[in-house]
mmCIF file of C-alpha atoms in Angstrom:
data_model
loop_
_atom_site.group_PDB
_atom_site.id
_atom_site.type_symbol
_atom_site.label_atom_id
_atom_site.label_comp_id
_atom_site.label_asym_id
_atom_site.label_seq_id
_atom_site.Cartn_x
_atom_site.Cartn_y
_atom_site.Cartn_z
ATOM 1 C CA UNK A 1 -42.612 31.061 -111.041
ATOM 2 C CA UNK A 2 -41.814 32.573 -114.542
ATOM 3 C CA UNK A 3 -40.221 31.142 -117.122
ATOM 4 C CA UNK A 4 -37.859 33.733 -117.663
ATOM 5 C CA UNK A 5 -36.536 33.388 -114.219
ATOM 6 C CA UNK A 6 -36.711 29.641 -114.214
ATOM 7 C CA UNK A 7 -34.852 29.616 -117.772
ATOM 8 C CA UNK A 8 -32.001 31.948 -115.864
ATOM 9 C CA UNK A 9 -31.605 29.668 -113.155
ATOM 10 C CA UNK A 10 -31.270 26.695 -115.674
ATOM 11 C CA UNK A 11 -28.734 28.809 -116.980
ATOM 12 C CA UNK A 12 -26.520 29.166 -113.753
ATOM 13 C CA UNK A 13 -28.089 32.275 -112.016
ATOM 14 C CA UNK A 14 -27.765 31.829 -108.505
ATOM 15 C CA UNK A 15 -29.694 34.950 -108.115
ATOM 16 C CA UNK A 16 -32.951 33.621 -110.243
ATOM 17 C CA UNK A 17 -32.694 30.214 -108.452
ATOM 18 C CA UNK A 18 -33.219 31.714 -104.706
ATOM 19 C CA UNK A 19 -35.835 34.024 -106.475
ATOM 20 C CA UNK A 20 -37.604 30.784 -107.082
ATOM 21 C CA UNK A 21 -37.493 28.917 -104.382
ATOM 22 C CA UNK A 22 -37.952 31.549 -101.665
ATOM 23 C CA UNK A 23 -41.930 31.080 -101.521
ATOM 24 C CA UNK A 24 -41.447 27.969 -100.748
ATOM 25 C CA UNK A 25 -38.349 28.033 -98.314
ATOM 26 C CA UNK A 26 -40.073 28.845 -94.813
ATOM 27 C CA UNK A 27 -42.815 26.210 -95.322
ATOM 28 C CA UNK A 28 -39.988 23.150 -96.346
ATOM 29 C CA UNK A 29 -38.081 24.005 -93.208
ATOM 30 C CA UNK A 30 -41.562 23.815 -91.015
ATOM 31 C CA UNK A 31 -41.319 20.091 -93.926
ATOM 32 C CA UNK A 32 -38.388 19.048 -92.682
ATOM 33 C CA UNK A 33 -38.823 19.564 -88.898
ATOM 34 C CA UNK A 34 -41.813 17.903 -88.621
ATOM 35 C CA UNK A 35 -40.290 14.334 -89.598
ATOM 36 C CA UNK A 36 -37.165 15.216 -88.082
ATOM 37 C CA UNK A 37 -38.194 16.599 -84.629
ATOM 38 C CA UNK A 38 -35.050 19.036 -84.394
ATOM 39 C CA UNK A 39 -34.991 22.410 -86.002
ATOM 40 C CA UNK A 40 -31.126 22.220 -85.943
ATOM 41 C CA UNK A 41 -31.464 19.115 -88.009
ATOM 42 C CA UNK A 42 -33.924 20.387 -90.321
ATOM 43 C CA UNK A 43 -32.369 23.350 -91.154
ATOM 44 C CA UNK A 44 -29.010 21.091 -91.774
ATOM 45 C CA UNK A 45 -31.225 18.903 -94.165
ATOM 46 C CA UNK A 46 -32.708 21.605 -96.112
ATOM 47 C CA UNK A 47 -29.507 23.082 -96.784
ATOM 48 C CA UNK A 48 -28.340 19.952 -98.364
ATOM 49 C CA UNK A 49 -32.105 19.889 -100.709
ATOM 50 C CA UNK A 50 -31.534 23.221 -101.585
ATOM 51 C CA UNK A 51 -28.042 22.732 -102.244
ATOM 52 C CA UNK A 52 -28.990 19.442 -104.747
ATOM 53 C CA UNK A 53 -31.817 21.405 -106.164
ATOM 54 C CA UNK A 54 -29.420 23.772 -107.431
ATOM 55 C CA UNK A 55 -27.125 21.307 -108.779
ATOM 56 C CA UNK A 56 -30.136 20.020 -110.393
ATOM 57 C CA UNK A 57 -32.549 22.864 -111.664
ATOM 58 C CA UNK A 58 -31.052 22.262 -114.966
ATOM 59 C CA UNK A 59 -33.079 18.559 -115.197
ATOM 60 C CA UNK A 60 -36.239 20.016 -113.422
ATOM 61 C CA UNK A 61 -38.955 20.044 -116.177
ATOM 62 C CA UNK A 62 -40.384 22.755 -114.940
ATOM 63 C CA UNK A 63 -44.260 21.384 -114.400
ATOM 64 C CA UNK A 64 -44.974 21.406 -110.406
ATOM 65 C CA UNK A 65 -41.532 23.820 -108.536
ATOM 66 C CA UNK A 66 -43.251 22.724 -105.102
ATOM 67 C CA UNK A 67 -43.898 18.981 -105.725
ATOM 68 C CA UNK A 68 -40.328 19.185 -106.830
ATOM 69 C CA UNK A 69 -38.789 20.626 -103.464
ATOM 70 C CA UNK A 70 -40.682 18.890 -101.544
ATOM 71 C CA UNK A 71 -39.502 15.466 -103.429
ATOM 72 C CA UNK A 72 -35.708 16.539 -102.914
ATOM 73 C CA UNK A 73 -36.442 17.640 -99.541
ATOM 74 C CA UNK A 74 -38.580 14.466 -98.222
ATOM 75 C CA UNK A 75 -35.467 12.269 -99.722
ATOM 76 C CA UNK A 76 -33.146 14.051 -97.717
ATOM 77 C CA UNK A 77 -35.303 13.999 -94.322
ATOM 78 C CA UNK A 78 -35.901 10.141 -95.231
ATOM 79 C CA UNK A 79 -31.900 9.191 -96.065
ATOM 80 C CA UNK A 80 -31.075 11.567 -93.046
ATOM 81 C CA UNK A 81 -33.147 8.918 -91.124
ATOM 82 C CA UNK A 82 -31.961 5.946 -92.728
ATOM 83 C CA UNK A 83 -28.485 7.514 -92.036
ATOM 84 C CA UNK A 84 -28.302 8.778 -88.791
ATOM 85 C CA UNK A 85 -26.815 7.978 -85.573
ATOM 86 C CA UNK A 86 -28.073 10.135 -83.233
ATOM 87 C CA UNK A 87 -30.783 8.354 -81.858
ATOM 88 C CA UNK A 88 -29.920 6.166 -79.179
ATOM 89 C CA UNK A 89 -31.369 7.214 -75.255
ATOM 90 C CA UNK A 90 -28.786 10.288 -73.826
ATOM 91 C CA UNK A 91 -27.284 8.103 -70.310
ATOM 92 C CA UNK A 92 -30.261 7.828 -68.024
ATOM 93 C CA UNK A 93 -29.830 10.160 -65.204
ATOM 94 C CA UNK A 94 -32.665 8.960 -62.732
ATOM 95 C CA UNK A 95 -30.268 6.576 -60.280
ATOM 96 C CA UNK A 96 -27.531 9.751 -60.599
ATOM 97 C CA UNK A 97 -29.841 13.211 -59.272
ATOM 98 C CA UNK A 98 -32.516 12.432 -56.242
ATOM 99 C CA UNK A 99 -33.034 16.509 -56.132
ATOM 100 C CA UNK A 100 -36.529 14.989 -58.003
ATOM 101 C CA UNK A 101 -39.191 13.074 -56.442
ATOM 102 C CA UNK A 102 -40.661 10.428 -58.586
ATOM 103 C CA UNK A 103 -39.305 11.158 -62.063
ATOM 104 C CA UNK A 104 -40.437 8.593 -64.485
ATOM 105 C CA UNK A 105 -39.038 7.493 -67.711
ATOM 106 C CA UNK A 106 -40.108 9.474 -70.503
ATOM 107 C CA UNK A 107 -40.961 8.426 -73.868
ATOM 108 C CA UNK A 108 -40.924 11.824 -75.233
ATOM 109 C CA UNK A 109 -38.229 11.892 -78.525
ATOM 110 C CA UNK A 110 -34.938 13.337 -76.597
ATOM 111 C CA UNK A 111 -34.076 15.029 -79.512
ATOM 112 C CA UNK A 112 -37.095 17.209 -79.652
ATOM 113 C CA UNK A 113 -36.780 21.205 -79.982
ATOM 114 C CA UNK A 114 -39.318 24.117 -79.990
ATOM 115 C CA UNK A 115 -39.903 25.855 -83.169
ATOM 116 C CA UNK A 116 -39.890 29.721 -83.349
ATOM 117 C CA UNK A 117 -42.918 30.156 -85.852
ATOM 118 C CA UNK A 118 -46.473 29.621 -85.699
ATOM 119 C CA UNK A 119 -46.218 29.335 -89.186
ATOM 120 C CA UNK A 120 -48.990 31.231 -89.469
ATOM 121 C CA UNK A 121 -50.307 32.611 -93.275
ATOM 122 C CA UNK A 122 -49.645 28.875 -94.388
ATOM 123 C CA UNK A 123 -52.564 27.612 -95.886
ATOM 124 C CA UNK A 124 -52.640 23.519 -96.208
ATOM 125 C CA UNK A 125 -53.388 21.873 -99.126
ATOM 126 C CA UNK A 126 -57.772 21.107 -99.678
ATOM 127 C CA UNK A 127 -57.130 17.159 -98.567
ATOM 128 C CA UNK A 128 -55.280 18.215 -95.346
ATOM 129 C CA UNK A 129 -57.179 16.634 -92.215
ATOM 130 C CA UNK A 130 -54.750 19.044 -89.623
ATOM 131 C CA UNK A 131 -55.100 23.137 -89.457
ATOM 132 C CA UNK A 132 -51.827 24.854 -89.309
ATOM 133 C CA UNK A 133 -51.796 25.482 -85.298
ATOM 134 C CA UNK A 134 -52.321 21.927 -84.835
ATOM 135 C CA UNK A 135 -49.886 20.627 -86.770
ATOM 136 C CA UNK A 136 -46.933 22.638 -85.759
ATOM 137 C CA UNK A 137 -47.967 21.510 -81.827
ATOM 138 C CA UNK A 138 -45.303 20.484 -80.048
ATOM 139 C CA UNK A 139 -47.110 17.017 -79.093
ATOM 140 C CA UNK A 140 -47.901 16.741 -82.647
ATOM 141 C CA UNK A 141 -44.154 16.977 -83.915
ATOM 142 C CA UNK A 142 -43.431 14.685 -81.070
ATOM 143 C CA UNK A 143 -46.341 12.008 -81.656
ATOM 144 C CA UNK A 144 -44.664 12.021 -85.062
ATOM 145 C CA UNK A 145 -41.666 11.175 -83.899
ATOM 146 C CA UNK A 146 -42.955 7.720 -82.808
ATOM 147 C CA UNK A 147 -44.029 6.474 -86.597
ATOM 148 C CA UNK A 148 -41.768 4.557 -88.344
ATOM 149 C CA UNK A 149 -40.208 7.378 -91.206
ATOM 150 C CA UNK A 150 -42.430 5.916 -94.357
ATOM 151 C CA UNK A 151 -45.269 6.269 -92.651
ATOM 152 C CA UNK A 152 -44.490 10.114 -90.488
ATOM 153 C CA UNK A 153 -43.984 11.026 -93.937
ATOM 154 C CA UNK A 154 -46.728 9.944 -95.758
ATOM 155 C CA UNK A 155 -49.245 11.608 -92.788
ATOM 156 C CA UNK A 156 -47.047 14.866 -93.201
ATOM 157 C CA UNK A 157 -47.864 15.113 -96.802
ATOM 158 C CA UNK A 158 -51.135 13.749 -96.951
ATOM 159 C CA UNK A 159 -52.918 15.487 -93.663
ATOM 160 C CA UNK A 160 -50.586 18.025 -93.116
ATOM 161 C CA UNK A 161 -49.660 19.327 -96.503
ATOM 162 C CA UNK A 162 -53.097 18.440 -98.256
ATOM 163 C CA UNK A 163 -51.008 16.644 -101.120
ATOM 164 C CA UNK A 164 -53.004 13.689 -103.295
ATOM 165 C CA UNK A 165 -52.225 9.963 -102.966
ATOM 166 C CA UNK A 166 -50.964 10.394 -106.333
ATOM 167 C CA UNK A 167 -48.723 13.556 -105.607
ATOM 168 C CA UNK A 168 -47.525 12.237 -102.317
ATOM 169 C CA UNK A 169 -46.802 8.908 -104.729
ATOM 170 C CA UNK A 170 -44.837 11.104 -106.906
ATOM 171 C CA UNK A 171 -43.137 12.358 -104.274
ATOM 172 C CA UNK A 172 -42.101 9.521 -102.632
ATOM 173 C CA UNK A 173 -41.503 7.350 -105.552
ATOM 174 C CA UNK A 174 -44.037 4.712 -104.667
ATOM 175 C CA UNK A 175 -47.466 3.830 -105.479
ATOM 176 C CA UNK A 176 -51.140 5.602 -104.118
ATOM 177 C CA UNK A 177 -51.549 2.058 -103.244
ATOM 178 C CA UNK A 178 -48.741 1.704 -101.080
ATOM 179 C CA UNK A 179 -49.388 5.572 -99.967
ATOM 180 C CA UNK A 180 -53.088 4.872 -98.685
ATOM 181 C CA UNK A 181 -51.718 1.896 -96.439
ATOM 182 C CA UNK A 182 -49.023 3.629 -95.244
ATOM 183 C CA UNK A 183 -51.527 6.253 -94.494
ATOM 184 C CA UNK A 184 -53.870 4.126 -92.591
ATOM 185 C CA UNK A 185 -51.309 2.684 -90.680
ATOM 186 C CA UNK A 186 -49.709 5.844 -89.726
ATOM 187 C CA UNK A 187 -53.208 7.394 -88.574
ATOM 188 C CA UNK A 188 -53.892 4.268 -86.678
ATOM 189 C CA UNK A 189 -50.162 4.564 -85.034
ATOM 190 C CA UNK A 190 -50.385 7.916 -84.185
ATOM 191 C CA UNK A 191 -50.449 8.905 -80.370
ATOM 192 C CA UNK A 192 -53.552 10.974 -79.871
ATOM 193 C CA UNK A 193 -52.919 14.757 -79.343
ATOM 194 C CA UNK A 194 -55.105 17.735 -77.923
ATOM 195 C CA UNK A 195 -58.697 18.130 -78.890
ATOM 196 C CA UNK A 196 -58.059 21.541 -80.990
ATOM 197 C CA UNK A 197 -61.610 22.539 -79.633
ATOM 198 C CA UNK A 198 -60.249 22.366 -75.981
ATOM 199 C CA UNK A 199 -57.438 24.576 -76.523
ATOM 200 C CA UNK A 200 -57.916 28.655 -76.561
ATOM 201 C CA UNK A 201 -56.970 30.233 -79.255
ATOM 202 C CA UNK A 202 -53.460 31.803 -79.922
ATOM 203 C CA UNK A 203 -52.929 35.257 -78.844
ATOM 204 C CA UNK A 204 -56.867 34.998 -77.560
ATOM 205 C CA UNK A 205 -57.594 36.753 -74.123
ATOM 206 C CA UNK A 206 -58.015 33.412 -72.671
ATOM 207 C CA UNK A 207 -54.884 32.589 -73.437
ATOM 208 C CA UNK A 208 -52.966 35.375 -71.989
ATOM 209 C CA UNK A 209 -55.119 34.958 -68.439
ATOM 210 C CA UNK A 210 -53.613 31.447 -68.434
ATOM 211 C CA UNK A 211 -50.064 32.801 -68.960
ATOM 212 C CA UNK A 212 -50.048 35.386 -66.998
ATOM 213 C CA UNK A 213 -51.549 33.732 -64.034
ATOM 214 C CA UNK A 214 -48.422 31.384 -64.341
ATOM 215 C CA UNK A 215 -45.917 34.058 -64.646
ATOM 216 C CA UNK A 216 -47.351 35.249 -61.682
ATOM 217 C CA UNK A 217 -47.427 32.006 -59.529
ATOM 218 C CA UNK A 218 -44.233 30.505 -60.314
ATOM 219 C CA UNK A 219 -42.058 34.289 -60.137
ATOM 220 C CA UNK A 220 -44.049 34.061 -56.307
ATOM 221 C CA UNK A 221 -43.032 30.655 -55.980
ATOM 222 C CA UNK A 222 -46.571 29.749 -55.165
ATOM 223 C CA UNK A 223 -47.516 25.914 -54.720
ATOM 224 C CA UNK A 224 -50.567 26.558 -54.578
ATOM 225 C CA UNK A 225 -51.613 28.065 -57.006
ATOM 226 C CA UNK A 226 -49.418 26.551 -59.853
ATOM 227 C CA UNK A 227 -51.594 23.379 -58.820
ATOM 228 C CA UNK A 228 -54.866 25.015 -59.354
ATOM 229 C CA UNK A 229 -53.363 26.172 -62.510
ATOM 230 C CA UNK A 230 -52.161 22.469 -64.024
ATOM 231 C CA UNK A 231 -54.607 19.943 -65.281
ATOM 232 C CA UNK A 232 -54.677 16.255 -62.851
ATOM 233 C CA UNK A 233 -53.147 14.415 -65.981
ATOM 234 C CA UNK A 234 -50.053 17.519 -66.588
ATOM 235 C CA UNK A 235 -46.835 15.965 -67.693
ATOM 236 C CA UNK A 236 -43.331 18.017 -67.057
ATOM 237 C CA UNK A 237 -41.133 16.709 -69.408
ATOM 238 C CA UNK A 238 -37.169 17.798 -70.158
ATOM 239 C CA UNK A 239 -35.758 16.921 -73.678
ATOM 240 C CA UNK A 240 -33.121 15.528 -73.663
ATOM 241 C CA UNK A 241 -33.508 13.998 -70.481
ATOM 242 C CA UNK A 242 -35.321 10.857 -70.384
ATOM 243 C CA UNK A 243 -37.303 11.296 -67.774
ATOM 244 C CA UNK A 244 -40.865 13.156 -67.316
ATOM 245 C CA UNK A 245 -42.434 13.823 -64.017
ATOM 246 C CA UNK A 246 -46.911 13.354 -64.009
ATOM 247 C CA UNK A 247 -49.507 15.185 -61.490
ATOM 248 C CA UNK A 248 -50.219 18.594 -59.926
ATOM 249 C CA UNK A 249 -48.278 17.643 -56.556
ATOM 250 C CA UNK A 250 -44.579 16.492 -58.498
ATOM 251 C CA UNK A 251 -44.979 19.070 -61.273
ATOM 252 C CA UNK A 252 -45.733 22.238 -58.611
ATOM 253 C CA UNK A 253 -42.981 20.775 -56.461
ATOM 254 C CA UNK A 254 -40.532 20.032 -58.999
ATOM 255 C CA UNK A 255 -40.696 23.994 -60.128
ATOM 256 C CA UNK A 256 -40.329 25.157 -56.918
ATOM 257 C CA UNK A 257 -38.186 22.761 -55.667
ATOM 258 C CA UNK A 258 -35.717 23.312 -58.533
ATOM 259 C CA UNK A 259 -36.177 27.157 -58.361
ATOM 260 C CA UNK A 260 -36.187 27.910 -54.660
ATOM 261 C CA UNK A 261 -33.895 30.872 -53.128
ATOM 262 C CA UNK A 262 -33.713 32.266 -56.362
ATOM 263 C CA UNK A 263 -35.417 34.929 -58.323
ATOM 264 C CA UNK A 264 -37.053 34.634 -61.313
ATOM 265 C CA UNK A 265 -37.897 36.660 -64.848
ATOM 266 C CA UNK A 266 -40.362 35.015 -66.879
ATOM 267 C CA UNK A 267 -40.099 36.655 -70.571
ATOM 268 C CA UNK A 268 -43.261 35.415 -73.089
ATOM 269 C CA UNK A 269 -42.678 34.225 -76.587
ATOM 270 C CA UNK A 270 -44.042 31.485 -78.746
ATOM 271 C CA UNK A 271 -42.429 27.979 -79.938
ATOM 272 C CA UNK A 272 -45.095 25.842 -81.817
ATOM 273 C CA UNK A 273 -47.642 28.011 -82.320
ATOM 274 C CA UNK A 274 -47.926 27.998 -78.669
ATOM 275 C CA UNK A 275 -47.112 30.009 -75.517
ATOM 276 C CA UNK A 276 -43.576 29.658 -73.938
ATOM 277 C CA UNK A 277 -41.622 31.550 -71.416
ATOM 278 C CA UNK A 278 -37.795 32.158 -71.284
ATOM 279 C CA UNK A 279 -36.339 31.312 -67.968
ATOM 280 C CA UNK A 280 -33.647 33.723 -66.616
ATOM 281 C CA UNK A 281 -31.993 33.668 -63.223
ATOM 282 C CA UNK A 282 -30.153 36.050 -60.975
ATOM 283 C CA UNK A 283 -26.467 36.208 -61.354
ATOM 284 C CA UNK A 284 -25.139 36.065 -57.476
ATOM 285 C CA UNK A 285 -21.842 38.021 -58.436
ATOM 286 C CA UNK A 286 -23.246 40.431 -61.077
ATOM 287 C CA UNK A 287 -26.394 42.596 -61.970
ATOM 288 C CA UNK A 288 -27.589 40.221 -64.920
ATOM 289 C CA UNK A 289 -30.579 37.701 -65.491
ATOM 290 C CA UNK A 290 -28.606 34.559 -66.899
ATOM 291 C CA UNK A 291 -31.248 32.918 -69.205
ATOM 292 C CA UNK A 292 -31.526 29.329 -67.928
ATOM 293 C CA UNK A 293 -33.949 27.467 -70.396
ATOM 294 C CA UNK A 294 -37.354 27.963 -72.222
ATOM 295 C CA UNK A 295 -40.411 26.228 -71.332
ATOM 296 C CA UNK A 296 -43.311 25.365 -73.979
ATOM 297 C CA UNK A 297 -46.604 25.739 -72.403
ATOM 298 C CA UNK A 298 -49.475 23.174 -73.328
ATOM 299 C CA UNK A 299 -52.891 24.500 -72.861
ATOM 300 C CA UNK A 300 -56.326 22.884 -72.367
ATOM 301 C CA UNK A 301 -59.251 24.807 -71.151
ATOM 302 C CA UNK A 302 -58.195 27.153 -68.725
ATOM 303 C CA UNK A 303 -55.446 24.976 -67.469
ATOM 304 C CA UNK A 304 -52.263 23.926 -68.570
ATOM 305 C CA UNK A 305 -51.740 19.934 -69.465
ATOM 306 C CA UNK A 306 -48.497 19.973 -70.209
ATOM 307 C CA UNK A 307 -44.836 21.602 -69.720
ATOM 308 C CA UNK A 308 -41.673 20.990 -72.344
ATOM 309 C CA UNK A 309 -38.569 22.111 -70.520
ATOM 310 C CA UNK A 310 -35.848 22.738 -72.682
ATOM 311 C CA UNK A 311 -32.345 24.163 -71.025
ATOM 312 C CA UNK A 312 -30.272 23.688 -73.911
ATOM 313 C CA UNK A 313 -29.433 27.696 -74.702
ATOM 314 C CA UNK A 314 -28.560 27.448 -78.028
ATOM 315 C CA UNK A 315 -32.124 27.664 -79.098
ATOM 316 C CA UNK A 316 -32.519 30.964 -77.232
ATOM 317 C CA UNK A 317 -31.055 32.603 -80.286
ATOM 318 C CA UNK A 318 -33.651 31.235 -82.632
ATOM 319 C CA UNK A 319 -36.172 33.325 -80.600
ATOM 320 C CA UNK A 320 -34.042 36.516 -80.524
ATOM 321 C CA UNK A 321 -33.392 36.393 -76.793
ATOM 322 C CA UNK A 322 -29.545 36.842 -75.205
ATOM 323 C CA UNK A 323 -28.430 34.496 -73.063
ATOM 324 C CA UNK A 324 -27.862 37.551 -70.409
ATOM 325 C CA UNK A 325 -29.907 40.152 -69.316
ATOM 326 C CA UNK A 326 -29.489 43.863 -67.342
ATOM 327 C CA UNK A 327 -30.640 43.483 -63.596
ATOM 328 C CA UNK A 328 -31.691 46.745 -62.382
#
């Protein structure tokens, strides 16, 4: 940040004031959907912080741009919160579909959605207790999701973003007192995620053999070996549908029970910082692949622990895919 271009955008340029905040926009966005769960919503929210920064660059006394953001930004996330309606379960579907065997209900945050960035290039602050790649997990983003919103947002900012007790104070308009309880509570709330140490590394050869061996099984429709593939504790679950289905024998059968007599195209991409695959499926009266979800892949070892189904297609556009493809 200059001065000349901050005095311009004190002075009305539009032009100065996205020159100033773009550094900061992608990682406010990553911000916001962390203590909000839902890119949708997140991107809503920091449009409205942007929006009141620019109303408001004329008061900012030009001393920290980021802390500044990420004050407006963390208010919004928090009233957003304190506002919203959205929450309450979706109707629970388990005594309406018996296509399923065993489905159990799911604790997972129905409102959760993949992210289309690894984020990565984002350095966290010195104090941050979380690399990048694990904090942009998809079980991370959804263990946060169980915290009360003071205290998700103090961990965010503290072992996420690497901020002080006294910035994150600052930030939150509160004390490092009240920030290093809310801290300890929040760590002590947390649900525990992946051991970083057991998970291969993105874009690693390891990696890839695990994808690409489940590409292969579950195109083939093979039982068998999508159970040698999936960990004894795996978890399938299916935001926004409250249910979640646990073990080798339901998960395996669930994907092929769900899939069978039809073909399948499997197209890789990324959500989380992890691997994911974009379902597609034959169109019976025309030669298209209809996309039909995207599922987030979970890895641990040379297995995977845990699938994230998500079938709303909406997001599909977020990761550049059409919701139609050419069958040859």
């Amino acid at each position: 940040m200059t001065e000349v271009t901050l005095a311009r955008a004190q002075a009305g340029d539009g032009e100065a004031f996205r020159e100033l905040i773009e550094p900061y926009h992608r990682e406010l966005q990553a911000h916001c959907y962390r203590i909000l769960g839902s890119v949708q919503d997140a991107e809503d929210v920091l449009q409205e912080a942007l929006l009141a920064a620019w109303r408001s660059i004329g008061r900012f006394d030009g001393r920290s741009l980021r802390a500044w953001l990420y004050r407006i930004a963390t208010t919004r996330c928090l009233n957003y919160l304190r506002g919203e309606s959205r929450r309450p379960q979706p109707a629970d579907p388990l005594d309406q579909d018996t296509r399923w065997s065993g489905p159990l209900r799911s604790d997972e945050p129905w409102w959760l959605q993949p992210y289309p960035d690894d984020l990565s290039g984002l350095a966290p602050g010195p104090e941050a207790r979380y690399a990048t790649r694990e904090s942009i997990a998809l079980s991370f983003v959804a263990g946060l999701q169980h915290l009360p919103p003071q205290q998700r947002t103090v961990l965010v900012l503290r072992d996420v973003l690497g901020f002080s007790a006294a910035e994150t104070a600052g930030i939150l308009g509160t004390t490092p007192t009240a920030v290093n309880s809310a801290l300890i509570r929040a760590r002590g709330n947390l649900p525990p995620t992946p051991d970083p140490d057991e998970v291969p590394l993105p874009h690693s050869p390891a990696e890839a053999a695990i994808v690409d061996r489940f590409v292969t099984a579950f195109e083939r429709l093979d039982l068998d070996e999508l159970v040698a593939l999936i960990t004894s504790d795996v978890r399938l679950t299916m935001p926004p549908e409250p249910r979640e289905l646990r073990g080798p024998q339901a998960v395996g059968g669930f994907l092929l029970q769900a899939h069978l007599g039809h073909g399948l195209k499997l197209v890789p991409t990324r959500a989380n910082g992890q691997p994911a695959l974009v379902l597609y499926l034959p169109d019976p009266a025309a030669p298209l692949w209809r996309a039909n979800g995207l599922v987030v892949l979970t890895l641990r070892g040379n297995q995977i622990s845990a699938l994230t189904r998500f079938s709303n297609l909406g997001l599909l556009a977020r990761f550049g895919f059409p919701r139609t493809l050419q069958r040859a």
